[in-house]
């Protein structure tokens, strides 16, 4: 019997092993901050997994079959069952591999608060939001994107306050949701001609602390590599190259 497709609208093979066992595969694109979330969560839990790198301009049949609704990465495939959407995947990982510490606090109110801030980060510090900066020439549209970016980042910085992580001393759900975008800050700075650290020093200090964790360091690409990818994207979308630093 094929499992009902409630997780991803793309379940296609009956599970082969127990809940926490079985092969784990991540359909990935290295620069995707959303896929970075999934890899951080798996590494935090000590789960071994395989990465299948996708060409987003020539998507594999497995990706199209695994995520027929959105046709996007990341897809987490566990026991041959696909799970889509990165925050859903992080929660699934947390609930499946329970021997390691949970990403969420124990009491319901604190868990709800963490979910709220992860959702806020997901909706405001996003790839689409960043595209308003790197995907536009200097001018009104880019200025609006920069303004929106800093408005959201300062709200998050206010919530972080003087804490080590968003959950206090424990690296958790909100940190996993937000820290992948730290690897994109450099590219946004170069295209938008601003400094994140000057405007939001606590967020940058938090990002540096997060990168000291092996799970994060092993999941985030070098910022310069992301920047070079952004330059390629600007070529694809016919944005003038000379508006960003080139080298």
PDB file of N, CA and C in Angstrom, residues 141-175:
ATOM      1  N   UNK A 141      13.355  50.789  -6.568  1.00  0.00           N
ATOM      2  CA  UNK A 141      12.936  49.427  -6.220  1.00  0.00           C
ATOM      3  C   UNK A 141      13.947  48.754  -5.298  1.00  0.00           C
ATOM      4  N   UNK A 142      15.226  48.919  -5.594  1.00  0.00           N
ATOM      5  CA  UNK A 142      16.234  48.333  -4.722  1.00  0.00           C
ATOM      6  C   UNK A 142      16.214  49.004  -3.350  1.00  0.00           C
ATOM      7  N   UNK A 143      16.072  50.320  -3.322  1.00  0.00           N
ATOM      8  CA  UNK A 143      16.016  51.038  -2.046  1.00  0.00           C
ATOM      9  C   UNK A 143      14.866  50.532  -1.185  1.00  0.00           C
ATOM     10  N   UNK A 144      13.736  50.249  -1.819  1.00  0.00           N
ATOM     11  CA  UNK A 144      12.590  49.719  -1.084  1.00  0.00           C
ATOM     12  C   UNK A 144      12.912  48.333  -0.519  1.00  0.00           C
ATOM     13  N   UNK A 145      13.595  47.513  -1.310  1.00  0.00           N
ATOM     14  CA  UNK A 145      13.977  46.188  -0.840  1.00  0.00           C
ATOM     15  C   UNK A 145      14.936  46.255   0.340  1.00  0.00           C
ATOM     16  N   UNK A 146      15.882  47.187   0.282  1.00  0.00           N
ATOM     17  CA  UNK A 146      16.834  47.362   1.385  1.00  0.00           C
ATOM     18  C   UNK A 146      16.104  47.817   2.642  1.00  0.00           C
ATOM     19  N   UNK A 147      15.188  48.749   2.473  1.00  0.00           N
ATOM     20  CA  UNK A 147      14.424  49.244   3.621  1.00  0.00           C
ATOM     21  C   UNK A 147      13.627  48.123   4.275  1.00  0.00           C
ATOM     22  N   UNK A 148      12.962  47.317   3.476  1.00  0.00           N
ATOM     23  CA  UNK A 148      12.171  46.205   4.014  1.00  0.00           C
ATOM     24  C   UNK A 148      13.069  45.180   4.705  1.00  0.00           C
ATOM     25  N   UNK A 149      14.222  44.909   4.108  1.00  0.00           N
ATOM     26  CA  UNK A 149      15.165  43.960   4.684  1.00  0.00           C
ATOM     27  C   UNK A 149      15.598  44.396   6.072  1.00  0.00           C
ATOM     28  N   UNK A 150      15.976  45.661   6.212  1.00  0.00           N
ATOM     29  CA  UNK A 150      16.453  46.129   7.509  1.00  0.00           C
ATOM     30  C   UNK A 150      15.325  46.272   8.521  1.00  0.00           C
ATOM     31  N   UNK A 151      14.153  46.624   8.081  1.00  0.00           N
ATOM     32  CA  UNK A 151      13.016  46.680   9.006  1.00  0.00           C
ATOM     33  C   UNK A 151      12.790  45.314   9.657  1.00  0.00           C
ATOM     34  N   UNK A 152      12.820  44.273   8.844  1.00  0.00           N
ATOM     35  CA  UNK A 152      12.598  42.920   9.355  1.00  0.00           C
ATOM     36  C   UNK A 152      13.763  42.458  10.212  1.00  0.00           C
ATOM     37  N   UNK A 153      14.980  42.744   9.762  1.00  0.00           N
ATOM     38  CA  UNK A 153      16.155  42.301  10.500  1.00  0.00           C
ATOM     39  C   UNK A 153      16.234  42.974  11.870  1.00  0.00           C
ATOM     40  N   UNK A 154      15.832  44.230  11.940  1.00  0.00           N
ATOM     41  CA  UNK A 154      15.868  44.933  13.225  1.00  0.00           C
ATOM     42  C   UNK A 154      14.801  44.416  14.183  1.00  0.00           C
ATOM     43  N   UNK A 155      13.668  43.995  13.652  1.00  0.00           N
ATOM     44  CA  UNK A 155      12.650  43.344  14.504  1.00  0.00           C
ATOM     45  C   UNK A 155      13.230  42.067  15.102  1.00  0.00           C
ATOM     46  N   UNK A 156      13.913  41.276  14.275  1.00  0.00           N
ATOM     47  CA  UNK A 156      14.530  40.046  14.756  1.00  0.00           C
ATOM     48  C   UNK A 156      15.660  40.344  15.736  1.00  0.00           C
ATOM     49  N   UNK A 157      16.435  41.376  15.469  1.00  0.00           N
ATOM     50  CA  UNK A 157      17.506  41.743  16.386  1.00  0.00           C
ATOM     51  C   UNK A 157      16.947  42.157  17.744  1.00  0.00           C
ATOM     52  N   UNK A 158      15.836  42.850  17.736  1.00  0.00           N
ATOM     53  CA  UNK A 158      15.197  43.245  18.984  1.00  0.00           C
ATOM     54  C   UNK A 158      14.744  42.018  19.772  1.00  0.00           C
ATOM     55  N   UNK A 159      14.217  41.013  19.073  1.00  0.00           N
ATOM     56  CA  UNK A 159      13.804  39.779  19.735  1.00  0.00           C
ATOM     57  C   UNK A 159      15.023  39.025  20.268  1.00  0.00           C
ATOM     58  N   UNK A 160      16.117  39.016  19.532  1.00  0.00           N
ATOM     59  CA  UNK A 160      17.336  38.352  19.990  1.00  0.00           C
ATOM     60  C   UNK A 160      17.884  39.022  21.239  1.00  0.00           C
ATOM     61  N   UNK A 161      17.898  40.346  21.239  1.00  0.00           N
ATOM     62  CA  UNK A 161      18.414  41.073  22.396  1.00  0.00           C
ATOM     63  C   UNK A 161      19.852  40.701  22.690  1.00  0.00           C
ATOM     64  N   UNK A 162      20.121  40.421  23.973  1.00  0.00           N
ATOM     65  CA  UNK A 162      21.466  40.059  24.403  1.00  0.00           C
ATOM     66  C   UNK A 162      21.621  38.549  24.587  1.00  0.00           C
ATOM     67  N   UNK A 163      20.663  37.788  24.084  1.00  0.00           N
ATOM     68  CA  UNK A 163      20.733  36.332  24.226  1.00  0.00           C
ATOM     69  C   UNK A 163      21.807  35.751  23.300  1.00  0.00           C
ATOM     70  N   UNK A 164      22.318  34.599  23.646  1.00  0.00           N
ATOM     71  CA  UNK A 164      23.296  33.916  22.800  1.00  0.00           C
ATOM     72  C   UNK A 164      22.640  33.439  21.517  1.00  0.00           C
ATOM     73  N   UNK A 165      21.484  32.807  21.682  1.00  0.00           N
ATOM     74  CA  UNK A 165      20.678  32.334  20.557  1.00  0.00           C
ATOM     75  C   UNK A 165      19.254  32.832  20.777  1.00  0.00           C
ATOM     76  N   UNK A 166      18.401  32.631  19.791  1.00  0.00           N
ATOM     77  CA  UNK A 166      17.028  33.127  19.926  1.00  0.00           C
ATOM     78  C   UNK A 166      16.287  32.434  21.064  1.00  0.00           C
ATOM     79  N   UNK A 167      16.677  31.194  21.356  1.00  0.00           N
ATOM     80  CA  UNK A 167      16.043  30.483  22.466  1.00  0.00           C
ATOM     81  C   UNK A 167      16.758  30.648  23.786  1.00  0.00           C
ATOM     82  N   UNK A 168      17.742  31.518  23.855  1.00  0.00           N
ATOM     83  CA  UNK A 168      18.524  31.702  25.076  1.00  0.00           C
ATOM     84  C   UNK A 168      19.928  31.157  24.885  1.00  0.00           C
ATOM     85  N   UNK A 169      20.303  30.198  25.712  1.00  0.00           N
ATOM     86  CA  UNK A 169      21.624  29.579  25.601  1.00  0.00           C
ATOM     87  C   UNK A 169      21.617  28.378  24.672  1.00  0.00           C
ATOM     88  N   UNK A 170      20.451  27.984  24.193  1.00  0.00           N
ATOM     89  CA  UNK A 170      20.317  26.780  23.384  1.00  0.00           C
ATOM     90  C   UNK A 170      20.058  27.120  21.925  1.00  0.00           C
ATOM     91  N   UNK A 171      20.883  26.597  21.062  1.00  0.00           N
ATOM     92  CA  UNK A 171      20.679  26.727  19.615  1.00  0.00           C
ATOM     93  C   UNK A 171      19.442  25.917  19.236  1.00  0.00           C
ATOM     94  N   UNK A 172      18.489  26.560  18.540  1.00  0.00           N
ATOM     95  CA  UNK A 172      17.233  25.854  18.301  1.00  0.00           C
ATOM     96  C   UNK A 172      16.520  26.242  17.021  1.00  0.00           C
ATOM     97  N   UNK A 173      15.228  26.112  17.059  1.00  0.00           N
ATOM     98  CA  UNK A 173      14.373  26.184  15.875  1.00  0.00           C
ATOM     99  C   UNK A 173      14.492  27.510  15.133  1.00  0.00           C
ATOM    100  N   UNK A 174      14.437  28.626  15.833  1.00  0.00           N
ATOM    101  CA  UNK A 174      14.506  29.937  15.176  1.00  0.00           C
ATOM    102  C   UNK A 174      15.889  30.149  14.565  1.00  0.00           C
ATOM    103  N   UNK A 175      16.915  29.728  15.273  1.00  0.00           N
ATOM    104  CA  UNK A 175      18.279  29.853  14.746  1.00  0.00           C
ATOM    105  C   UNK A 175      18.438  29.065  13.454  1.00  0.00           C
TER     106      UNK A 175
END
